Amino acid sequence: MIFCNMVVGVAELAGLGKTGKLFSRTFGLYMLTTFIASIEGLIFVSIFQGLFTDAVPKATKGDLEVALKCPGGGFVSLSTDTEGMLCEAGNNGDPFSNQTFDMMDLNSVLVTNRLEGRTISETIASIFESLVPENIFNACVTPDILSVITFAIFFGCMIAKIDLKGERNYVMLFMDQLNVLLMDMVKYVIGFAPGGIFFMIAGAIANSDDFVDLLKNVGVLVMTVVLGLLFHVGFSLCSIFFCLTRRNPFQWLQKNTNQIFFAFSSASSAATLPITLDSIAATGEVPTSVRRFVCSLGATINMDGSGIYFPCAVVFMAYMSGNSAAITSGALTTLAIVSTLG
């Protein structure tokens, strides 16, 4: 859906010769607002950090113990007399202490949740590398949004340069109709979103080991994020809007309340995109080509909410796992940079 919407928007703008100018301005504004949001997230989580409850770290599990069964029954045992190995009967089917051995995973075959450490430079480099897809179909399935956006912009510009020789642009027509179809499908699925969100939250609460601490820390997390979002929208974005347009920002917000509430409840810019396009179209103030391009780009790279949420979420998870000592000013600063870059 985002790919089709972006392709159509870029092709229409390329036909008017406005793609480069609009992209540079839009991209710069999105990076600015996301960086501001990241700083606000750090400020708010620093203010309310003391309200989190530090959970008791769970006991560390010991080494992996194994027992080796013999073909004729019993278990391989360590003989104290011969200092060798032999097969002996166990204790009613269970091994004795001299029949259990500690296993060392020397080549990490059994490790399934290990994350490789990455420096800031490696993280930034990977972001720029993802701008150029090795396989566009794999990028759409993964999904690698930056790769999809890069290809969509290039594809849309090429569509606008097709020599039609007086005929209709059937590629453009196909992408436009496919975009309408996908939009309608998303709108239909959105109707099931409230029930899905309810069951996801219920499942997370049911699987919690310490419900009281979880509920308290979740309350602090929600309060911190909501206050940060309200400040960002009510002050930062409204100030930027007023400086650029010299208009009342709250009148514009009043016209676009539908997508604001849906985005807040679904936490998905992509799912909110159809509602955003419809609400902005209803104002009659933004051309269709500009609306498609700016909103599609914003749904993927304008991560203001993530910039506020990520620092708060990391502090929340650190306290819930009993690792609050790991929350340092350097760690939060690094998180702000990574949140800005996506």
CSV table of C-alpha atoms in Angstrom, one decimal:
chain,number,residue,atom,x,y,z
A,1,MET,CA,0.0,0.0,0.0
A,2,ILE,CA,2.8,2.4,1.0
A,3,PHE,CA,4.7,1.5,-2.2
A,4,CYS,CA,1.8,2.1,-4.5
A,5,ASN,CA,0.8,5.3,-2.8
A,6,MET,CA,4.4,6.6,-3.0
A,7,VAL,CA,4.8,5.6,-6.6
A,8,VAL,CA,1.6,7.4,-7.7
A,9,GLY,CA,2.5,10.5,-5.7
A,10,VAL,CA,6.1,10.7,-7.0
A,11,ALA,CA,5.0,10.1,-10.6
A,12,GLU,CA,2.4,12.9,-10.4
A,13,LEU,CA,5.0,15.3,-8.8
A,14,ALA,CA,7.7,14.3,-11.3
A,15,GLY,CA,5.3,15.2,-14.1
A,16,LEU,CA,5.1,18.7,-12.6
A,17,GLY,CA,8.8,18.9,-11.9
A,18,LYS,CA,8.5,19.4,-8.1
A,19,THR,CA,9.8,16.1,-6.8
A,20,GLY,CA,13.3,17.1,-5.7
A,21,LYS,CA,12.3,20.4,-4.0
A,22,LEU,CA,9.4,18.8,-2.2
A,23,PHE,CA,11.4,15.8,-1.1
A,24,SER,CA,14.3,17.8,0.4
A,25,ARG,CA,11.9,20.0,2.3
A,26,THR,CA,9.8,17.2,3.5
A,27,PHE,CA,12.7,15.0,4.5
A,28,GLY,CA,14.4,17.9,6.4
A,29,LEU,CA,11.3,18.7,8.3
A,30,TYR,CA,10.6,15.1,9.2
A,31,MET,CA,14.2,14.6,10.5
A,32,LEU,CA,13.9,17.8,12.6
A,33,THR,CA,10.6,16.9,14.2
A,34,THR,CA,11.9,13.3,14.9
A,35,PHE,CA,15.0,14.6,16.6
A,36,ILE,CA,13.0,17.1,18.7
A,37,ALA,CA,10.7,14.2,19.7
A,38,SER,CA,13.7,12.1,20.7
A,39,ILE,CA,15.0,14.9,23.0
A,40,GLU,CA,11.6,15.3,24.5
A,41,GLY,CA,11.5,11.6,25.2
A,42,LEU,CA,14.8,11.8,27.1
A,43,ILE,CA,13.6,14.7,29.1
A,44,PHE,CA,10.3,13.2,30.1
A,45,VAL,CA,11.7,9.8,31.0
A,46,SER,CA,14.4,11.5,33.1
A,47,ILE,CA,11.7,13.4,35.0
A,48,PHE,CA,9.6,10.3,35.8
A,49,GLN,CA,12.4,7.7,36.0
A,50,GLY,CA,12.2,7.7,39.8
A,51,LEU,CA,8.6,6.4,39.7
A,52,PHE,CA,9.5,3.1,38.1
A,53,THR,CA,9.8,0.1,40.5
A,54,ASP,CA,13.0,-1.9,40.1
A,55,ALA,CA,12.1,-5.6,39.9
A,56,VAL,CA,14.2,-8.2,41.6
A,57,PRO,CA,16.5,-9.9,39.1
A,58,LYS,CA,15.5,-13.5,38.4
A,59,ALA,CA,17.8,-16.2,39.6
A,60,THR,CA,20.4,-17.2,37.0
A,61,LYS,CA,19.9,-20.7,35.8
A,62,GLY,CA,22.8,-23.1,36.3
A,63,ASP,CA,24.8,-25.0,33.7
A,64,LEU,CA,22.9,-27.4,31.4
A,65,GLU,CA,22.9,-30.9,32.9
A,66,VAL,CA,22.6,-34.0,30.8
A,67,ALA,CA,22.5,-37.8,31.3
A,68,LEU,CA,23.5,-40.3,28.7
A,69,LYS,CA,21.3,-43.4,28.3
A,70,CYS,CA,22.9,-46.7,27.5
A,71,PRO,CA,21.5,-49.0,24.8
A,72,GLY,CA,20.8,-51.8,27.3
A,73,GLY,CA,19.3,-49.6,29.9
A,74,GLY,CA,20.8,-47.5,32.7
A,75,PHE,CA,23.0,-44.5,32.3
A,76,VAL,CA,26.6,-43.7,31.6
A,77,SER,CA,28.3,-43.4,35.0
A,78,LEU,CA,31.6,-42.0,36.1
A,79,SER,CA,33.4,-44.8,38.0
A,80,THR,CA,35.3,-43.7,41.1
A,81,ASP,CA,37.3,-47.0,41.2
A,82,THR,CA,38.6,-47.2,37.6
A,83,GLU,CA,38.3,-43.5,36.8
A,84,GLY,CA,36.5,-44.6,33.6
A,85,MET,CA,33.0,-44.7,32.2
A,86,LEU,CA,30.6,-47.5,32.4
A,87,CYS,CA,26.9,-48.2,32.2
A,88,GLU,CA,24.9,-48.6,35.5
A,89,ALA,CA,21.3,-48.7,36.5
A,90,GLY,CA,19.7,-45.5,37.6
A,91,ASN,CA,17.4,-44.7,40.5
A,92,ASN,CA,14.1,-46.0,39.4
A,93,GLY,CA,14.6,-44.7,35.9
A,94,ASP,CA,16.3,-41.4,37.0
A,95,PRO,CA,20.1,-40.9,36.9
A,96,PHE,CA,22.2,-40.7,40.1
A,97,SER,CA,24.4,-37.7,40.7
A,98,ASN,CA,27.5,-39.5,39.2
A,99,GLN,CA,25.4,-40.1,36.1
A,100,THR,CA,24.8,-36.4,35.3
A,101,PHE,CA,27.3,-34.2,33.5
A,102,ASP,CA,27.5,-30.5,32.8
A,103,MET,CA,27.3,-29.5,29.2
A,104,MET,CA,29.3,-26.7,27.7
A,105,ASP,CA,28.0,-25.2,24.4
A,106,LEU,CA,31.4,-24.5,22.9
A,107,ASN,CA,30.3,-23.4,19.5
A,108,SER,CA,27.0,-21.8,20.6
A,109,VAL,CA,24.8,-24.2,18.7
A,110,LEU,CA,22.2,-24.1,21.5
A,111,VAL,CA,22.1,-20.3,21.7
A,112,THR,CA,18.8,-19.0,20.1
A,113,ASN,CA,18.4,-15.5,21.6
A,114,ARG,CA,21.9,-14.0,21.3
A,115,LEU,CA,22.1,-10.6,19.9
A,116,GLU,CA,25.3,-9.4,18.3
A,117,GLY,CA,26.7,-6.2,19.7
A,118,ARG,CA,26.7,-3.2,17.3
A,119,THR,CA,28.4,0.1,17.5
A,120,ILE,CA,26.6,3.4,16.7
A,121,SER,CA,28.7,3.7,13.4
A,122,GLU,CA,27.7,0.2,12.4
A,123,THR,CA,24.0,0.9,13.1
A,124,ILE,CA,24.1,4.2,11.1
A,125,ALA,CA,26.0,2.4,8.3
A,126,SER,CA,23.3,-0.4,8.1
A,127,ILE,CA,20.6,2.3,7.8
A,128,PHE,CA,22.3,3.8,4.8
A,129,GLU,CA,23.0,0.4,3.3
A,130,SER,CA,19.3,-0.5,3.5
A,131,LEU,CA,18.5,2.5,1.3
A,132,VAL,CA,19.5,0.4,-1.7
A,133,PRO,CA,17.6,-2.9,-1.9
A,134,GLU,CA,19.4,-6.0,-3.1
A,135,ASN,CA,16.1,-7.6,-3.9
A,136,ILE,CA,13.0,-5.4,-3.9
A,137,PHE,CA,10.6,-8.4,-3.5
A,138,ASN,CA,12.5,-9.5,-0.4
A,139,ALA,CA,12.4,-6.0,0.9
A,140,CYS,CA,8.6,-5.8,0.5
A,141,VAL,CA,8.2,-9.1,2.3
A,142,THR,CA,10.6,-8.5,5.2
A,143,PRO,CA,9.6,-5.5,5.2
A,144,ASP,CA,12.5,-3.2,4.7
A,145,ILE,CA,10.7,0.1,4.5
A,146,LEU,CA,13.6,2.3,3.6
A,147,SER,CA,14.5,0.1,0.6
A,148,VAL,CA,10.8,0.1,-0.5
A,149,ILE,CA,10.7,3.9,-0.3
A,150,THR,CA,13.9,4.3,-2.2
A,151,PHE,CA,12.7,2.0,-5.0
A,152,ALA,CA,9.3,3.6,-5.0
A,153,ILE,CA,10.7,7.1,-5.6
A,154,PHE,CA,13.0,5.8,-8.4
A,155,PHE,CA,10.2,3.8,-9.9
A,156,GLY,CA,7.7,6.7,-9.8
A,157,CYS,CA,10.2,9.1,-11.5
A,158,MET,CA,10.8,6.6,-14.3
A,159,ILE,CA,7.0,6.2,-14.8
A,160,ALA,CA,6.7,10.0,-15.3
A,161,LYS,CA,9.5,9.8,-18.0
A,162,ILE,CA,7.8,7.1,-20.2
A,163,ASP,CA,7.4,8.3,-23.8
A,164,LEU,CA,3.7,7.7,-24.2
A,165,LYS,CA,3.4,8.8,-27.8
A,166,GLY,CA,-0.1,10.1,-27.2
A,167,GLU,CA,-1.3,7.0,-25.4
A,168,ARG,CA,-2.5,6.6,-21.8
A,169,ASN,CA,0.0,5.7,-19.1
A,170,TYR,CA,-1.3,2.3,-18.3
A,171,VAL,CA,1.5,1.6,-15.7
A,172,MET,CA,0.4,4.7,-13.8
A,173,LEU,CA,-3.3,3.7,-14.2
A,174,PHE,CA,-2.5,0.2,-12.8
A,175,MET,CA,-0.6,1.6,-9.8
A,176,ASP,CA,-3.4,4.1,-9.1
A,177,GLN,CA,-6.1,1.4,-9.2
A,178,LEU,CA,-4.0,-1.0,-7.1
A,179,ASN,CA,-3.5,1.7,-4.5
A,180,VAL,CA,-7.2,2.3,-4.3
A,181,LEU,CA,-7.8,-1.4,-3.8
A,182,LEU,CA,-5.2,-1.8,-1.1
A,183,MET,CA,-6.6,1.3,0.7
A,184,ASP,CA,-10.1,-0.3,0.8
A,185,MET,CA,-8.7,-3.6,2.1
A,186,VAL,CA,-6.9,-1.8,4.9
A,187,LYS,CA,-10.0,0.1,5.9
A,188,TYR,CA,-11.9,-3.1,6.1
A,189,VAL,CA,-9.2,-4.8,8.3
A,190,ILE,CA,-9.1,-1.7,10.5
A,191,GLY,CA,-12.6,-2.5,11.8
A,192,PHE,CA,-11.1,-5.6,13.6
A,193,ALA,CA,-8.3,-3.6,15.2
A,194,PRO,CA,-10.0,-2.9,18.6
A,195,GLY,CA,-10.6,-6.6,19.4
A,196,GLY,CA,-7.1,-7.6,18.3
A,197,ILE,CA,-5.5,-4.9,20.5
A,198,PHE,CA,-7.6,-6.0,23.5
A,199,PHE,CA,-6.6,-9.7,23.2
A,200,MET,CA,-2.9,-8.7,22.7
A,201,ILE,CA,-2.9,-6.7,25.9
A,202,ALA,CA,-4.8,-9.3,27.8
A,203,GLY,CA,-2.3,-12.0,26.8
A,204,ALA,CA,0.6,-9.9,27.9
A,205,ILE,CA,-0.9,-9.3,31.3
A,206,ALA,CA,-1.8,-12.9,31.7
A,207,ASN,CA,1.8,-14.1,31.1
A,208,SER,CA,3.2,-11.6,33.6
A,209,ASP,CA,5.1,-13.1,36.6
A,210,ASP,CA,4.6,-10.0,38.8
A,211,PHE,CA,1.3,-8.3,37.9
A,212,VAL,CA,1.4,-5.6,40.5
A,213,ASP,CA,4.9,-4.3,39.6
A,214,LEU,CA,3.9,-4.7,35.9
A,215,LEU,CA,0.7,-2.7,36.3
A,216,LYS,CA,2.5,0.1,38.3
A,217,ASN,CA,5.4,0.4,35.8
A,218,VAL,CA,3.1,0.2,32.8
A,219,GLY,CA,1.1,3.1,34.3
A,220,VAL,CA,4.2,5.2,34.7
A,221,LEU,CA,5.2,4.3,31.1
A,222,VAL,CA,1.9,5.2,29.7
A,223,MET,CA,1.8,8.5,31.7
A,224,THR,CA,5.3,9.4,30.5
A,225,VAL,CA,4.6,8.6,26.9
A,226,VAL,CA,1.2,10.3,26.8
A,227,LEU,CA,2.6,13.5,28.4
A,228,GLY,CA,5.5,13.5,26.0
A,229,LEU,CA,3.1,13.1,23.0
A,230,LEU,CA,0.8,15.8,24.2
A,231,PHE,CA,3.7,18.2,24.7
A,232,HIS,CA,5.2,17.4,21.3
A,233,VAL,CA,1.9,17.8,19.4
A,234,GLY,CA,0.5,20.7,21.5
A,235,PHE,CA,3.7,22.8,21.7
A,236,SER,CA,6.5,21.6,19.3
A,237,LEU,CA,4.5,20.7,16.2
A,238,CYS,CA,2.1,23.6,16.7
A,239,SER,CA,4.9,26.0,17.0
A,240,ILE,CA,6.6,24.8,13.8
A,241,PHE,CA,3.2,24.9,12.0
A,242,PHE,CA,2.6,28.5,13.1
A,243,CYS,CA,6.1,29.6,12.2
A,244,LEU,CA,5.8,28.1,8.7
A,245,THR,CA,2.2,29.1,7.9
A,246,ARG,CA,1.3,31.9,10.3
A,247,ARG,CA,-2.0,30.1,10.9
A,248,ASN,CA,-3.8,28.8,14.0
A,249,PRO,CA,-2.5,25.3,14.4
A,250,PHE,CA,-5.3,24.2,16.6
A,251,GLN,CA,-7.9,24.9,13.9
A,252,TRP,CA,-5.9,22.5,11.6
A,253,LEU,CA,-5.8,19.9,14.4
A,254,GLN,CA,-9.5,20.1,14.8
A,255,LYS,CA,-10.0,19.1,11.1
A,256,ASN,CA,-7.7,16.1,11.5
A,257,THR,CA,-8.8,14.5,14.8
A,258,ASN,CA,-9.8,11.2,13.3
A,259,GLN,CA,-6.3,10.0,12.3
A,260,ILE,CA,-4.8,11.4,15.5
A,261,PHE,CA,-7.0,9.2,17.7
A,262,PHE,CA,-6.6,6.2,15.5
A,263,ALA,CA,-2.9,6.5,15.3
A,264,PHE,CA,-2.7,6.8,19.0
A,265,SER,CA,-4.8,3.7,19.6
A,266,SER,CA,-3.2,1.5,16.8
A,267,ALA,CA,0.4,2.8,17.1
A,268,SER,CA,0.8,2.2,13.4
A,269,SER,CA,1.5,5.0,10.9
A,270,ALA,CA,1.0,2.6,8.0
A,271,ALA,CA,-2.4,1.4,9.2
A,272,THR,CA,-3.5,5.0,9.8
A,273,LEU,CA,-2.4,6.1,6.3
A,274,PRO,CA,-5.9,5.7,4.6
A,275,ILE,CA,-7.6,7.6,7.3
A,276,THR,CA,-4.9,10.3,7.2
A,277,LEU,CA,-5.3,10.7,3.4
A,278,ASP,CA,-9.1,10.9,3.7
A,279,SER,CA,-9.0,13.5,6.5
A,280,ILE,CA,-6.6,15.7,4.7
A,281,ALA,CA,-8.5,15.4,1.4
A,282,ALA,CA,-11.6,16.5,3.3
A,283,THR,CA,-9.9,19.9,4.1
A,284,GLY,CA,-9.6,20.7,0.4
A,285,GLU,CA,-6.3,22.5,1.1
A,286,VAL,CA,-3.7,20.0,0.0
A,287,PRO,CA,-3.2,18.8,-3.7
A,288,THR,CA,-3.7,15.1,-4.2
A,289,SER,CA,-0.1,14.5,-5.5
A,290,VAL,CA,1.4,16.4,-2.5
A,291,ARG,CA,-0.8,14.6,-0.1
A,292,ARG,CA,0.1,11.1,-1.4
A,293,PHE,CA,3.8,11.8,-1.4
A,294,VAL,CA,4.1,13.6,1.9
A,295,CYS,CA,1.9,11.3,3.9
A,296,SER,CA,3.4,8.1,2.4
A,297,LEU,CA,6.9,9.3,3.2
A,298,GLY,CA,5.8,10.4,6.7
A,299,ALA,CA,4.3,7.0,7.4
A,300,THR,CA,7.7,5.4,7.1
A,301,ILE,CA,10.4,7.9,8.1
A,302,ASN,CA,8.6,10.5,10.3
A,303,MET,CA,8.9,8.6,13.6
A,304,ASP,CA,8.1,11.3,16.2
A,305,GLY,CA,6.1,8.9,18.3
A,306,SER,CA,8.9,6.3,18.3
A,307,GLY,CA,11.4,9.0,19.2
A,308,ILE,CA,9.4,9.7,22.4
A,309,TYR,CA,8.4,6.1,23.1
A,310,PHE,CA,11.7,4.3,22.7
A,311,PRO,CA,13.7,6.0,25.5
A,312,CYS,CA,10.7,5.5,27.8
A,313,ALA,CA,10.3,1.8,26.8
A,314,VAL,CA,14.0,1.0,27.3
A,315,VAL,CA,13.9,2.4,30.8
A,316,PHE,CA,10.7,0.5,31.5
A,317,MET,CA,12.2,-2.8,30.3
A,318,ALA,CA,15.4,-2.2,32.3
A,319,TYR,CA,13.5,-1.7,35.5
A,320,MET,CA,11.3,-4.7,34.9
A,321,SER,CA,14.3,-6.9,34.3
A,322,GLY,CA,16.2,-5.5,37.4
A,323,ASN,CA,18.8,-3.8,35.3
A,324,SER,CA,18.1,-0.2,36.1
A,325,ALA,CA,21.9,0.4,36.7
A,326,ALA,CA,22.5,0.0,33.0
A,327,ILE,CA,20.5,3.2,32.3
A,328,THR,CA,23.1,5.8,32.0
A,329,SER,CA,23.2,9.2,30.3
A,330,GLY,CA,25.4,7.8,27.5
A,331,ALA,CA,23.0,5.0,26.9
A,332,LEU,CA,20.0,7.4,26.6
A,333,THR,CA,22.0,9.7,24.3
A,334,THR,CA,22.8,6.8,22.0
A,335,LEU,CA,19.2,5.8,22.0
A,336,ALA,CA,18.1,9.3,21.0
A,337,ILE,CA,20.4,9.2,18.0
A,338,VAL,CA,19.3,5.8,16.9
A,339,SER,CA,15.6,6.7,17.4
A,340,THR,CA,16.1,9.8,15.1
A,341,LEU,CA,17.7,7.8,12.4
A,342,GLY,CA,15.1,5.0,12.6
